Amino acid sequence: MTTPNPVPAQRCAPAAVALCQLTVLALVASCSGGGDEPKPRRDVVLVTVDTLRQDYTSLGNSRYDTTPFLAELTAHGTVFENAFSMSSWTSPSMNMILTGEARIENDGAVLADQEHLAEVFQRNGYDTAGFIGNPILFEENGFSRGCDVYDMVAVEKAHVVTAHDHVAKGLAWLDGLEAARAQDAGAERDPFFLWIHPMDPHDPYEQHPDMGIALAEEPGALDVARGTLSEKHAAMLTDAEWATLEELRTRYAGEVRQVDDALRVLWAGLEERGLADGVVFVLASDHGEGLWMRPPLKGEAQSRHPFPPLYMTHGIQLYSEQIHVPLVFVGPGVDAGRREARFVDTLDLAPTLLNLVGLRSQHVMDGTPLLGPGGAVPGGPVFALCNRVHSVTVDERWRLHVPSEYRAGKFGDVPLLYDLDADPDERSPVDDPERAATLAALLEDWKEEHKRVNAYPEGSIAYYKALRALGYGGETSNSKRMDQFLEDLEDEGLLPEDGSMPGAEEVRALEERRGDEGGDGT
C-alpha cells in the first residue's frame, strides 16, 4: 500500500541546518517520553554501486531488464525517483554520501573535521565493515574510518573482483560475528553496519552473456546521436560505429544486472540468517556514466575510448546521465511502496539513515532526513560539483551549468541553462539571461557558505596512479606531463620516500640533475 507523501518542506538554508536538526530531535524526544524503553538498534546494510545510472535500472524504466530483484525489493520500501549525486566522480561524491556534508574545496578525502557514517555506528556499539571495489577509496584519505574491517580491492584487480565477491565476504563477516558471539555464552549480539561498494558497472564493461541482456533497439537513436555532433563528426558516426557503441551499452547493462544478481544473493543470505526483517537497507550510487550521449568538453580528449567525438565516462560533466542516481530505502520505519518524485540529493542519505535508526552524528550535516521521525522531502535547490563545472537545479525544472574560471578563460565556455520539463536530455540551452543570472548568484552564495578552512591533503603517488589506472584525468597534455614527470623522478630515484606526491623540492632536484647532464632544464 502506498503511503501518502509527507507535508512538503523547504530545505533549510545551510546556516539554519543546526536549528532544523535540533528542532526535529526535540520533537522526537517529546513524543517518545522519557521513561520509554530504548528502541532496538537496527542492523544496517549500505550498498553504494559505483557508476550506476538511474535510467539503467528498473527504477528509471531501463530499456534493458537489468534489475529484476531490485524491482521486487523496492515494492517494500521507498524509492526516490529523482535523486542526484553531488559530484560526477567517486571521491568527492562518496565523501558527501558518507558524511552528509557539502565540500567545495577538496577532491573528496574524509577530513579530520568530518565524521564518517561508520564512525557514528562504531561509536554507538555497532560492529562495522566495508567491502570496497573501488581502489581510490583509500584508507589514507579517510574512507576506512570507523570500519573494524576495511577490505578494499587492489588496483590491478578492480575489474576482476565482482559484486558477488564482495557479498560473499560480507556474509562471511556476519558469520564470523555470530561465531564469536556463540563462544561468549549469553552475550547479546551487537548490531552491525555493513557497507558494500561494488564496481562492476565502471569502465571497462565486461561481457556477461549469462545475465541475459539482449540488445534493445531504439528506433531513431542514431539520428539523435548524430544531431548532438558537429556536421563533420556526425558524418563520421557510421552504422558500424553505432553498432559498436550499442554493444558496449549492453555490456554496461549486463554489469548492472550482475550487481542486481549479487543483491539477490545478499538479501537471501540475510533471510537465511534471520536478519532481513530487522535490517535497514539502503542502495545508492556515487554517480552515473556518459555512455556516448553527448560530445566531450573541448580539450578533454578520450582517445582510448571508442568514437572520441562522443563522451563515454564520467567526472567532467554534470548532465543527468552523470548525476541522476538510484536512491532506495527498505526496512523498519520506511514507507512501503512509496515512489517519491521530488528532487533530492545524496547529501540526504546519511542524515536519513541515522534518523531511521535513532542515531545522530557529532557534526551538523548539510543534508536533510527524508524519512523517519520528523522526516520530510524539502524540494529545495540541488547542487552538483566537479573540477570543470558546477550546477544548480531549482523548481525541479531549471538547471544551470556554470564552467570553471579556467575553462571559461581557456576554452570560452559559457553558462548553459536548460528547461528540464521541455528538454529532459539537456540538448537545447535556453536563452534567458535574467533567470541564468539569478541561478548563478544562488550557486555562488551556496558555494561561499559551504567553504571550509581545511584544504584537501596532497595525496599520494599510489592514489594518483590508482586514479590514472581507472581512467581519471583523460588524455590531456597536463595529465601526460604529470605522468612523464613522475616517471622521470622514479628513474632518477627522486620520489619522496614516504610515498607522497612530489613537490617543489623534487622538481628542483630533477632540474638540477638534468642541468648537470647537459639538459635544457625544462
Short mmCIF file of C-alpha atoms in Angstrom, two decimals:
data_model
loop_
_atom_site.label_atom_id
_atom_site.label_comp_id
_atom_site.label_asym_id
_atom_site.label_seq_id
_atom_site.Cartn_x
_atom_site.Cartn_y
_atom_site.Cartn_z
CA MET A 1 0.00 0.00 0.00
CA THR A 2 1.37 3.39 -0.97
CA THR A 3 1.87 5.77 1.90
CA PRO A 4 0.82 9.39 1.27
CA ASN A 5 3.68 11.82 0.81
CA PRO A 6 4.65 13.88 3.85
CA VAL A 7 3.82 17.55 4.03
CA PRO A 8 6.25 19.42 1.74
CA ALA A 9 9.01 21.31 3.49
CA GLN A 10 11.57 23.80 2.28
CA ARG A 11 15.21 22.76 2.54
CA CYS A 12 16.89 24.57 5.39
CA ALA A 13 19.50 27.14 4.45
CA PRO A 14 22.96 25.85 5.45
CA ALA A 15 23.28 28.36 8.29
CA ALA A 16 19.98 27.12 9.74
CA VAL A 17 20.60 23.39 9.38
CA ALA A 18 21.66 23.01 13.03
CA LEU A 19 18.47 24.64 14.26
CA CYS A 20 16.37 22.47 11.95
CA GLN A 21 18.02 19.27 13.15
CA LEU A 22 17.84 20.22 16.83
CA THR A 23 14.15 21.03 16.41
CA VAL A 24 13.50 17.62 14.88
CA LEU A 25 15.38 15.89 17.68
CA ALA A 26 13.43 17.83 20.31
CA LEU A 27 10.12 16.88 18.71
CA VAL A 28 11.14 13.22 18.57
CA ALA A 29 12.17 13.28 22.24
CA SER A 30 8.94 14.93 23.35
CA CYS A 31 6.86 12.33 21.51
CA SER A 32 8.79 9.32 22.78
CA GLY A 33 8.55 10.02 26.52
CA GLY A 34 11.49 9.93 28.88
CA GLY A 35 10.56 6.65 30.55
CA ASP A 36 10.20 4.53 27.43
CA GLU A 37 12.47 1.54 26.88
CA PRO A 38 15.23 2.29 24.35
CA LYS A 39 14.35 1.21 20.84
CA PRO A 40 16.29 -1.73 19.39
CA ARG A 41 19.38 -0.73 17.49
CA ARG A 42 18.73 -1.69 13.88
CA ASP A 43 21.21 -3.53 11.70
CA VAL A 44 22.22 -1.55 8.62
CA VAL A 45 23.31 -2.58 5.11
CA LEU A 46 24.51 0.20 2.81
CA VAL A 47 25.23 -0.65 -0.84
CA THR A 48 26.77 2.13 -2.94
CA VAL A 49 27.13 0.87 -6.50
CA ASP A 50 29.90 2.57 -8.45
CA THR A 51 28.90 4.25 -11.75
CA LEU A 52 25.21 3.27 -11.74
CA ARG A 53 22.83 5.39 -13.82
CA GLN A 54 19.23 5.63 -12.63
CA ASP A 55 17.87 5.07 -16.14
CA TYR A 56 19.71 1.74 -16.42
CA THR A 57 17.67 0.32 -13.54
CA SER A 58 14.03 -0.74 -13.22
CA LEU A 59 13.57 2.38 -11.09
CA GLY A 60 14.32 4.53 -14.13
CA ASN A 61 12.41 2.43 -16.67
CA SER A 62 15.52 0.96 -18.28
CA ARG A 63 15.13 -0.39 -21.79
CA TYR A 64 17.14 -3.38 -20.57
CA ASP A 65 15.99 -5.91 -17.96
CA THR A 66 18.78 -5.00 -15.57
CA THR A 67 17.34 -5.03 -12.04
CA PRO A 68 14.50 -7.55 -11.58
CA PHE A 69 15.43 -8.20 -7.94
CA LEU A 70 15.66 -4.51 -7.11
CA ALA A 71 12.16 -4.10 -8.56
CA GLU A 72 10.92 -6.81 -6.16
CA LEU A 73 12.73 -5.33 -3.17
CA THR A 74 11.62 -1.76 -3.70
CA ALA A 75 7.97 -2.80 -3.52
CA HIS A 76 8.69 -3.00 0.23
CA GLY A 77 10.44 0.34 0.52
CA THR A 78 10.72 3.94 -0.67
CA VAL A 79 12.26 4.94 -3.99
CA PHE A 80 13.47 8.49 -4.58
CA GLU A 81 12.96 8.71 -8.32
CA ASN A 82 14.86 11.97 -8.74
CA ALA A 83 17.97 11.63 -6.58
CA PHE A 84 21.10 13.40 -7.75
CA SER A 85 24.71 12.85 -6.83
CA MET A 86 26.64 15.87 -5.60
CA SER A 87 29.52 15.08 -7.98
CA SER A 88 30.22 13.01 -11.08
CA TRP A 89 33.22 11.12 -9.77
CA THR A 90 33.79 8.84 -6.84
CA SER A 91 35.96 10.55 -4.22
CA PRO A 92 34.01 13.79 -3.65
CA SER A 93 30.68 12.06 -4.17
CA MET A 94 31.41 9.33 -1.61
CA ASN A 95 32.75 11.90 0.84
CA MET A 96 29.41 13.71 0.75
CA ILE A 97 27.36 10.49 0.85
CA LEU A 98 29.24 9.19 3.90
CA THR A 99 29.32 12.44 5.87
CA GLY A 100 26.20 14.34 4.80
CA GLU A 101 28.39 17.43 4.46
CA ALA A 102 28.93 19.52 1.33
CA ARG A 103 32.60 20.09 0.49
CA ILE A 104 33.63 22.68 -2.06
CA GLU A 105 37.42 22.92 -1.76
CA ASN A 106 38.67 19.34 -1.82
CA ASP A 107 38.64 16.27 -4.02
CA GLY A 108 36.85 14.08 -1.54
CA ALA A 109 39.01 12.88 1.33
CA VAL A 110 37.13 12.42 4.61
CA LEU A 111 38.81 15.16 6.56
CA ALA A 112 39.57 15.37 10.26
CA ASP A 113 36.69 17.77 10.87
CA GLN A 114 34.14 15.36 9.39
CA GLU A 115 32.52 12.19 10.75
CA HIS A 116 32.17 9.09 8.55
CA LEU A 117 28.92 7.13 8.86
CA ALA A 118 30.88 4.10 10.05
CA GLU A 119 32.33 6.20 12.88
CA VAL A 120 28.83 7.09 14.07
CA PHE A 121 27.82 3.43 14.15
CA GLN A 122 31.09 2.30 15.74
CA ARG A 123 30.75 4.94 18.44
CA ASN A 124 27.30 3.53 19.24
CA GLY A 125 28.45 -0.05 19.70
CA TYR A 126 28.00 -1.42 16.20
CA ASP A 127 30.27 -3.91 14.50
CA THR A 128 31.34 -2.22 11.27
CA ALA A 129 32.83 -3.36 7.98
CA GLY A 130 33.40 -2.10 4.45
CA PHE A 131 33.97 -4.30 1.38
CA ILE A 132 35.07 -1.90 -1.29
CA GLY A 133 35.51 -2.42 -5.04
CA ASN A 134 36.90 0.99 -5.99
CA PRO A 135 40.62 1.30 -5.12
CA ILE A 136 40.55 5.10 -4.96
CA LEU A 137 38.58 4.96 -1.70
CA PHE A 138 41.94 4.88 0.07
CA GLU A 139 42.30 4.36 3.80
CA GLU A 140 44.79 7.24 3.87
CA ASN A 141 42.01 9.51 2.57
CA GLY A 142 39.79 8.60 5.50
CA PHE A 143 37.30 6.29 3.77
CA SER A 144 38.06 3.44 6.17
CA ARG A 145 37.45 5.47 9.31
CA GLY A 146 35.11 3.74 11.73
CA CYS A 147 35.34 0.36 9.95
CA ASP A 148 36.53 -2.54 12.12
CA VAL A 149 37.22 -4.35 8.85
CA TYR A 150 38.06 -2.48 5.63
CA ASP A 151 38.60 -4.75 2.65
CA MET A 152 39.49 -2.69 -0.44
CA VAL A 153 40.38 -4.29 -3.74
CA ALA A 154 43.82 -3.68 -5.25
CA VAL A 155 44.04 -1.55 -8.41
CA GLU A 156 45.10 -4.43 -10.62
CA LYS A 157 42.07 -6.48 -9.52
CA ALA A 158 39.46 -3.73 -9.64
CA HIS A 159 37.74 -5.16 -12.72
CA VAL A 160 38.11 -8.79 -11.71
CA VAL A 161 36.55 -8.69 -8.24
CA THR A 162 32.76 -8.53 -8.65
CA ALA A 163 29.74 -7.62 -6.56
CA HIS A 164 29.30 -11.34 -5.85
CA ASP A 165 32.79 -11.44 -4.31
CA HIS A 166 32.03 -8.50 -2.02
CA VAL A 167 28.68 -10.01 -1.00
CA ALA A 168 30.35 -13.33 -0.18
CA LYS A 169 32.90 -11.54 2.01
CA GLY A 170 30.19 -9.53 3.72
CA LEU A 171 28.12 -12.61 4.56
CA ALA A 172 31.25 -14.41 5.77
CA TRP A 173 31.97 -11.43 8.04
CA LEU A 174 28.45 -11.70 9.51
CA ASP A 175 29.03 -15.40 10.12
CA GLY A 176 32.26 -14.56 11.89
CA LEU A 177 30.44 -12.16 14.20
CA GLU A 178 27.90 -14.84 15.06
CA ALA A 179 30.61 -17.44 15.67
CA ALA A 180 32.40 -15.07 18.04
CA ARG A 181 29.18 -14.36 19.91
CA ALA A 182 28.41 -18.08 20.22
CA GLN A 183 31.72 -18.60 22.00
CA ASP A 184 30.73 -15.99 24.57
CA ALA A 185 27.75 -17.75 26.14
CA GLY A 186 24.87 -15.45 26.94
CA ALA A 187 26.36 -12.40 25.20
CA GLU A 188 23.96 -10.21 23.27
CA ARG A 189 24.67 -9.67 19.61
CA ASP A 190 25.84 -6.19 18.72
CA PRO A 191 24.09 -4.59 15.75
CA PHE A 192 26.11 -4.31 12.55
CA PHE A 193 26.83 -1.76 9.84
CA LEU A 194 27.79 -3.49 6.59
CA TRP A 195 28.92 -1.27 3.68
CA ILE A 196 29.42 -2.82 0.25
CA HIS A 197 30.72 -0.79 -2.72
CA PRO A 198 30.78 -2.91 -5.92
CA MET A 199 32.41 -1.53 -9.04
CA ASP A 200 31.04 -3.77 -11.77
CA PRO A 201 29.42 -1.04 -13.96
CA HIS A 202 32.62 1.02 -14.12
CA ASP A 203 34.58 1.07 -17.40
CA PRO A 204 35.79 -1.29 -18.85
CA TYR A 205 32.47 -3.07 -19.41
CA GLU A 206 32.87 -6.84 -19.36
CA GLN A 207 30.68 -9.28 -21.30
CA HIS A 208 28.13 -11.22 -19.24
CA PRO A 209 26.18 -13.48 -21.63
CA ASP A 210 24.82 -15.42 -18.65
CA MET A 211 22.97 -12.29 -17.48
CA GLY A 212 20.55 -12.50 -20.41
CA ILE A 213 20.84 -8.86 -21.52
CA ALA A 214 19.80 -8.53 -25.18
CA LEU A 215 20.40 -5.56 -27.46
CA ALA A 216 17.45 -3.19 -27.07
CA GLU A 217 16.86 -1.49 -30.41
CA GLU A 218 15.91 2.16 -30.13
CA PRO A 219 14.49 3.47 -33.43
CA GLY A 220 15.91 6.83 -34.42
CA ALA A 221 18.64 6.75 -31.76
CA LEU A 222 21.41 7.03 -34.35
CA ASP A 223 19.84 10.17 -35.80
CA VAL A 224 19.59 11.68 -32.30
CA ALA A 225 23.25 10.91 -31.64
CA ARG A 226 24.30 12.46 -34.94
CA GLY A 227 22.28 15.54 -34.05
CA THR A 228 24.46 16.17 -30.98
CA LEU A 229 27.62 16.40 -33.08
CA SER A 230 29.17 18.85 -35.47
CA GLU A 231 28.43 18.17 -39.12
CA LYS A 232 31.94 16.79 -39.55
CA HIS A 233 31.69 14.38 -36.61
CA ALA A 234 28.10 13.41 -37.39
CA ALA A 235 29.23 12.16 -40.80
CA MET A 236 31.86 10.01 -39.07
CA LEU A 237 29.29 8.16 -36.95
CA THR A 238 28.52 5.23 -39.23
CA ASP A 239 26.11 2.37 -38.70
CA ALA A 240 29.09 0.19 -37.78
CA GLU A 241 30.33 2.70 -35.20
CA TRP A 242 26.86 2.93 -33.74
CA ALA A 243 26.57 -0.86 -33.51
CA THR A 244 29.82 -0.90 -31.51
CA LEU A 245 28.54 1.73 -29.09
CA GLU A 246 25.24 -0.11 -28.63
CA GLU A 247 27.05 -3.36 -27.97
CA LEU A 248 29.11 -1.66 -25.28
CA ARG A 249 25.94 -0.25 -23.74
CA THR A 250 24.55 -3.78 -23.47
CA ARG A 251 27.78 -4.76 -21.69
CA TYR A 252 27.23 -1.92 -19.23
CA ALA A 253 23.65 -3.14 -18.75
CA GLY A 254 25.00 -6.66 -18.15
CA GLU A 255 27.30 -5.31 -15.43
CA VAL A 256 24.28 -3.69 -13.76
CA ARG A 257 22.37 -6.99 -13.99
CA GLN A 258 25.32 -8.76 -12.33
CA VAL A 259 25.09 -6.34 -9.38
CA ASP A 260 21.35 -6.97 -9.15
CA ASP A 261 22.01 -10.71 -9.08
CA ALA A 262 24.51 -10.19 -6.24
CA LEU A 263 21.93 -8.13 -4.34
CA ARG A 264 19.53 -11.07 -4.57
CA VAL A 265 22.21 -13.32 -3.07
CA LEU A 266 22.87 -10.76 -0.33
CA TRP A 267 19.21 -10.50 0.61
CA ALA A 268 18.79 -14.28 0.57
CA GLY A 269 21.80 -14.51 2.87
CA LEU A 270 20.23 -12.05 5.30
CA GLU A 271 17.00 -14.05 5.24
CA GLU A 272 18.83 -17.34 5.88
CA ARG A 273 20.46 -15.78 8.93
CA GLY A 274 17.19 -14.35 10.24
CA LEU A 275 18.36 -10.77 9.74
CA ALA A 276 16.30 -9.46 6.81
CA ASP A 277 13.19 -8.40 8.75
CA GLY A 278 15.07 -6.05 11.08
CA VAL A 279 17.67 -4.57 8.73
CA VAL A 280 17.61 -1.05 7.31
CA PHE A 281 18.83 -1.44 3.74
CA VAL A 282 19.98 1.46 1.56
CA LEU A 283 21.00 1.37 -2.10
CA ALA A 284 22.61 4.34 -3.85
CA SER A 285 25.30 5.20 -6.39
CA ASP A 286 28.18 7.64 -6.41
CA HIS A 287 27.47 8.86 -9.97
CA GLY A 288 26.32 7.80 -13.42
CA GLU A 289 28.07 7.32 -16.77
CA GLY A 290 28.23 9.20 -20.08
CA LEU A 291 27.67 6.27 -22.46
CA TRP A 292 28.11 8.42 -25.59
CA MET A 293 25.11 10.71 -25.07
CA ARG A 294 26.85 13.98 -25.97
CA PRO A 295 30.20 15.43 -27.10
CA PRO A 296 33.06 15.78 -24.61
CA LEU A 297 34.19 19.17 -23.38
CA LYS A 298 36.73 21.00 -25.53
CA GLY A 299 40.26 19.95 -24.71
CA GLU A 300 39.18 16.76 -22.91
CA ALA A 301 40.43 14.08 -25.29
CA GLN A 302 39.46 10.46 -24.64
CA SER A 303 41.37 8.64 -27.33
CA ARG A 304 41.36 5.28 -25.54
CA HIS A 305 37.56 5.08 -25.84
CA PRO A 306 35.53 4.12 -28.92
CA PHE A 307 34.39 7.07 -31.02
CA PRO A 308 36.05 10.02 -29.19
CA PRO A 309 33.59 12.64 -30.59
CA LEU A 310 31.07 11.35 -28.02
CA TYR A 311 31.74 11.30 -24.27
CA MET A 312 31.83 7.88 -22.64
CA THR A 313 32.71 8.03 -18.95
CA HIS A 314 32.23 10.48 -16.07
CA GLY A 315 33.89 13.09 -13.89
CA ILE A 316 33.96 16.22 -16.05
CA GLN A 317 30.28 16.86 -16.83
CA LEU A 318 27.13 17.23 -14.69
CA TYR A 319 24.32 16.29 -17.05
CA SER A 320 21.62 13.91 -15.82
CA GLU A 321 23.34 10.79 -17.19
CA GLN A 322 26.27 11.73 -14.93
CA ILE A 323 24.43 12.58 -11.69
CA HIS A 324 20.90 11.06 -11.74
CA VAL A 325 21.32 8.01 -9.50
CA PRO A 326 19.15 5.47 -7.67
CA LEU A 327 18.31 6.04 -4.01
CA VAL A 328 16.28 3.37 -2.19
CA PHE A 329 15.47 2.72 1.48
CA VAL A 330 13.91 -0.52 2.76
CA GLY A 331 13.24 -1.67 6.33
CA PRO A 332 11.65 -0.67 9.62
CA GLY A 333 10.35 2.88 9.61
CA VAL A 334 10.38 3.12 5.80
CA ASP A 335 7.15 3.61 3.85
CA ALA A 336 6.44 0.55 1.68
CA GLY A 337 5.60 1.00 -1.98
CA ARG A 338 6.28 4.73 -2.00
CA ARG A 339 7.73 6.46 -5.08
CA GLU A 340 8.83 10.00 -4.26
CA ALA A 341 9.19 12.25 -7.33
CA ARG A 342 10.54 15.40 -5.72
CA PHE A 343 14.22 16.20 -6.28
CA VAL A 344 16.69 15.23 -3.54
CA ASP A 345 20.46 14.87 -3.44
CA THR A 346 22.82 12.33 -1.95
CA LEU A 347 23.71 14.66 0.92
CA ASP A 348 20.39 13.45 2.36
CA LEU A 349 21.44 9.79 2.58
CA ALA A 350 23.47 9.94 5.81
CA PRO A 351 21.03 12.02 7.90
CA THR A 352 18.09 9.91 6.65
CA LEU A 353 19.81 6.64 7.55
CA LEU A 354 20.80 7.87 11.00
CA ASN A 355 17.29 9.20 11.60
CA LEU A 356 15.80 5.79 10.77
CA VAL A 357 17.99 4.02 13.34
CA GLY A 358 17.75 6.71 16.03
CA LEU A 359 21.37 7.88 15.95
CA ARG A 360 23.00 11.22 15.21
CA SER A 361 26.35 12.47 14.02
CA GLN A 362 28.55 14.61 16.23
CA HIS A 363 28.67 17.05 13.31
CA VAL A 364 25.91 19.17 11.81
CA MET A 365 25.00 17.71 8.44
CA ASP A 366 24.03 19.74 5.39
CA GLY A 367 21.62 17.04 4.23
CA THR A 368 18.04 16.58 5.42
CA PRO A 369 16.38 13.48 6.98
CA LEU A 370 13.89 12.40 4.31
CA LEU A 371 12.35 9.51 6.28
CA GLY A 372 11.80 8.53 9.90
CA PRO A 373 10.63 10.74 12.78
CA GLY A 374 10.19 14.30 11.56
CA GLY A 375 11.49 13.38 8.09
CA ALA A 376 10.28 15.39 5.10
CA VAL A 377 11.31 15.95 1.48
CA PRO A 378 12.41 19.59 1.19
CA GLY A 379 12.21 20.01 -2.56
CA GLY A 380 14.83 22.76 -2.50
CA PRO A 381 17.72 23.53 -4.87
CA VAL A 382 20.00 20.67 -5.92
CA PHE A 383 23.71 21.41 -6.38
CA ALA A 384 26.47 19.41 -8.06
CA LEU A 385 30.23 19.95 -8.37
CA CYS A 386 33.24 18.80 -10.33
CA ASN A 387 36.51 20.43 -11.33
CA ARG A 388 35.31 21.66 -14.74
CA VAL A 389 31.78 22.82 -13.95
CA HIS A 390 29.26 23.40 -11.16
CA SER A 391 25.48 23.19 -11.49
CA VAL A 392 22.30 24.13 -9.68
CA THR A 393 18.75 22.90 -10.30
CA VAL A 394 15.70 24.74 -8.95
CA ASP A 395 11.94 24.17 -9.03
CA GLU A 396 12.70 20.63 -10.28
CA ARG A 397 12.87 22.23 -13.71
CA TRP A 398 15.63 24.76 -14.34
CA ARG A 399 19.27 23.63 -14.38
CA LEU A 400 22.25 25.93 -14.88
CA HIS A 401 25.74 24.62 -15.68
CA VAL A 402 28.49 27.13 -14.82
CA PRO A 403 32.01 26.43 -16.14
CA SER A 404 35.11 26.91 -14.02
CA GLU A 405 37.03 30.15 -14.44
CA TYR A 406 39.83 28.18 -16.08
CA ARG A 407 37.58 26.66 -18.73
CA ALA A 408 35.78 29.94 -19.32
CA GLY A 409 39.11 31.66 -19.92
CA LYS A 410 40.90 28.97 -21.90
CA PHE A 411 38.05 27.49 -23.96
CA GLY A 412 35.41 30.20 -23.88
CA ASP A 413 32.87 28.00 -22.08
CA VAL A 414 29.73 29.89 -21.02
CA PRO A 415 26.93 29.09 -18.54
CA LEU A 416 24.21 26.90 -20.05
CA LEU A 417 20.59 26.96 -18.84
CA TYR A 418 18.16 24.09 -19.52
CA ASP A 419 14.43 23.63 -19.04
CA LEU A 420 14.19 20.01 -17.84
CA ASP A 421 10.43 19.92 -18.39
CA ALA A 422 10.70 20.71 -22.09
CA ASP A 423 14.18 19.26 -22.63
CA PRO A 424 14.94 16.47 -20.11
CA ASP A 425 18.04 15.33 -22.06
CA GLU A 426 19.57 18.82 -21.85
CA ARG A 427 20.15 19.24 -25.59
CA SER A 428 18.97 22.82 -26.27
CA PRO A 429 20.12 25.63 -23.92
CA VAL A 430 17.52 28.27 -23.08
CA ASP A 431 18.22 31.95 -23.75
CA ASP A 432 17.03 33.55 -20.51
CA PRO A 433 19.80 35.82 -19.15
CA GLU A 434 17.80 37.04 -16.17
CA ARG A 435 16.98 33.54 -14.92
CA ALA A 436 20.53 32.38 -15.58
CA ALA A 437 21.95 35.28 -13.58
CA THR A 438 19.63 34.52 -10.66
CA LEU A 439 20.68 30.86 -10.59
CA ALA A 440 24.36 31.75 -10.93
CA ALA A 441 24.08 34.04 -7.90
CA LEU A 442 22.32 31.28 -5.94
CA LEU A 443 25.11 28.85 -6.81
CA GLU A 444 27.83 31.30 -5.78
CA ASP A 445 26.11 32.06 -2.47
CA TRP A 446 25.83 28.34 -1.73
CA LYS A 447 29.49 27.72 -2.56
CA GLU A 448 30.57 30.63 -0.38
CA GLU A 449 28.54 29.38 2.58
CA HIS A 450 29.99 25.88 2.29
CA LYS A 451 33.65 26.80 2.12
CA ARG A 452 35.82 25.10 4.72
CA VAL A 453 39.13 26.12 6.24
CA ASN A 454 40.67 22.68 5.76
CA ALA A 455 42.41 22.10 2.46
CA TYR A 456 42.49 18.76 0.69
CA PRO A 457 45.68 16.85 1.53
CA GLU A 458 48.25 16.44 -1.21
CA GLY A 459 47.52 12.72 -1.51
CA SER A 460 49.97 10.04 -2.50
CA ILE A 461 51.61 8.68 -5.61
CA ALA A 462 49.65 5.45 -5.10
CA TYR A 463 46.40 7.42 -5.08
CA TYR A 464 47.38 9.30 -8.24
CA LYS A 465 48.34 6.10 -10.04
CA ALA A 466 45.08 4.46 -8.98
CA LEU A 467 43.15 7.37 -10.47
CA ARG A 468 45.07 7.15 -13.72
CA ALA A 469 44.63 3.36 -13.91
CA LEU A 470 40.87 3.84 -13.66
CA GLY A 471 40.86 6.40 -16.47
CA TYR A 472 40.64 9.65 -14.48
CA GLY A 473 42.47 12.66 -15.86
CA GLY A 474 41.80 11.79 -19.50
CA GLU A 475 44.43 12.16 -22.21
CA THR A 476 45.07 15.87 -21.75
CA SER A 477 48.51 17.43 -22.11
CA ASN A 478 48.54 18.25 -18.37
CA SER A 479 47.91 14.65 -17.32
CA LYS A 480 50.50 13.33 -19.78
CA ARG A 481 53.09 15.80 -18.45
CA MET A 482 52.40 14.68 -14.87
CA ASP A 483 52.69 11.01 -15.87
CA GLN A 484 56.04 11.70 -17.55
CA PHE A 485 57.23 13.81 -14.62
CA LEU A 486 56.57 11.01 -12.12
CA GLU A 487 58.26 8.52 -14.42
CA ASP A 488 61.33 10.75 -14.70
CA LEU A 489 61.52 11.24 -10.93
CA GLU A 490 61.26 7.49 -10.40
CA ASP A 491 64.05 6.85 -12.93
CA GLU A 492 66.25 9.35 -11.10
CA GLY A 493 65.43 7.96 -7.63
CA LEU A 494 63.90 11.26 -6.54
CA LEU A 495 60.42 10.20 -5.49
CA PRO A 496 59.59 11.09 -1.85
CA GLU A 497 60.35 8.13 0.40
CA ASP A 498 57.05 8.48 2.26
CA GLY A 499 55.05 7.92 -0.94
CA SER A 500 53.59 11.43 -1.03
CA MET A 501 53.19 13.35 -4.26
CA PRO A 502 56.40 15.21 -5.18
CA GLY A 503 56.65 18.92 -4.57
CA ALA A 504 58.90 21.83 -5.46
CA GLU A 505 61.98 20.25 -3.85
CA GLU A 506 61.83 17.19 -6.11
CA VAL A 507 61.20 19.38 -9.15
CA ARG A 508 64.30 21.44 -8.42
CA ALA A 509 66.39 18.31 -7.83
CA LEU A 510 65.30 16.87 -11.16
CA GLU A 511 66.03 20.12 -13.00
CA GLU A 512 69.47 20.42 -11.37
CA ARG A 513 70.35 16.86 -12.29
CA ARG A 514 69.23 17.41 -15.87
CA GLY A 515 71.29 20.61 -15.96
CA ASP A 516 74.39 18.79 -14.73
CA GLU A 517 73.91 16.27 -17.52
CA GLY A 518 73.67 18.97 -20.18
CA GLY A 519 69.89 19.01 -20.46
CA ASP A 520 67.83 22.10 -21.06
CA GLY A 521 66.45 22.11 -17.52
CA THR A 522 62.82 22.22 -18.56
#
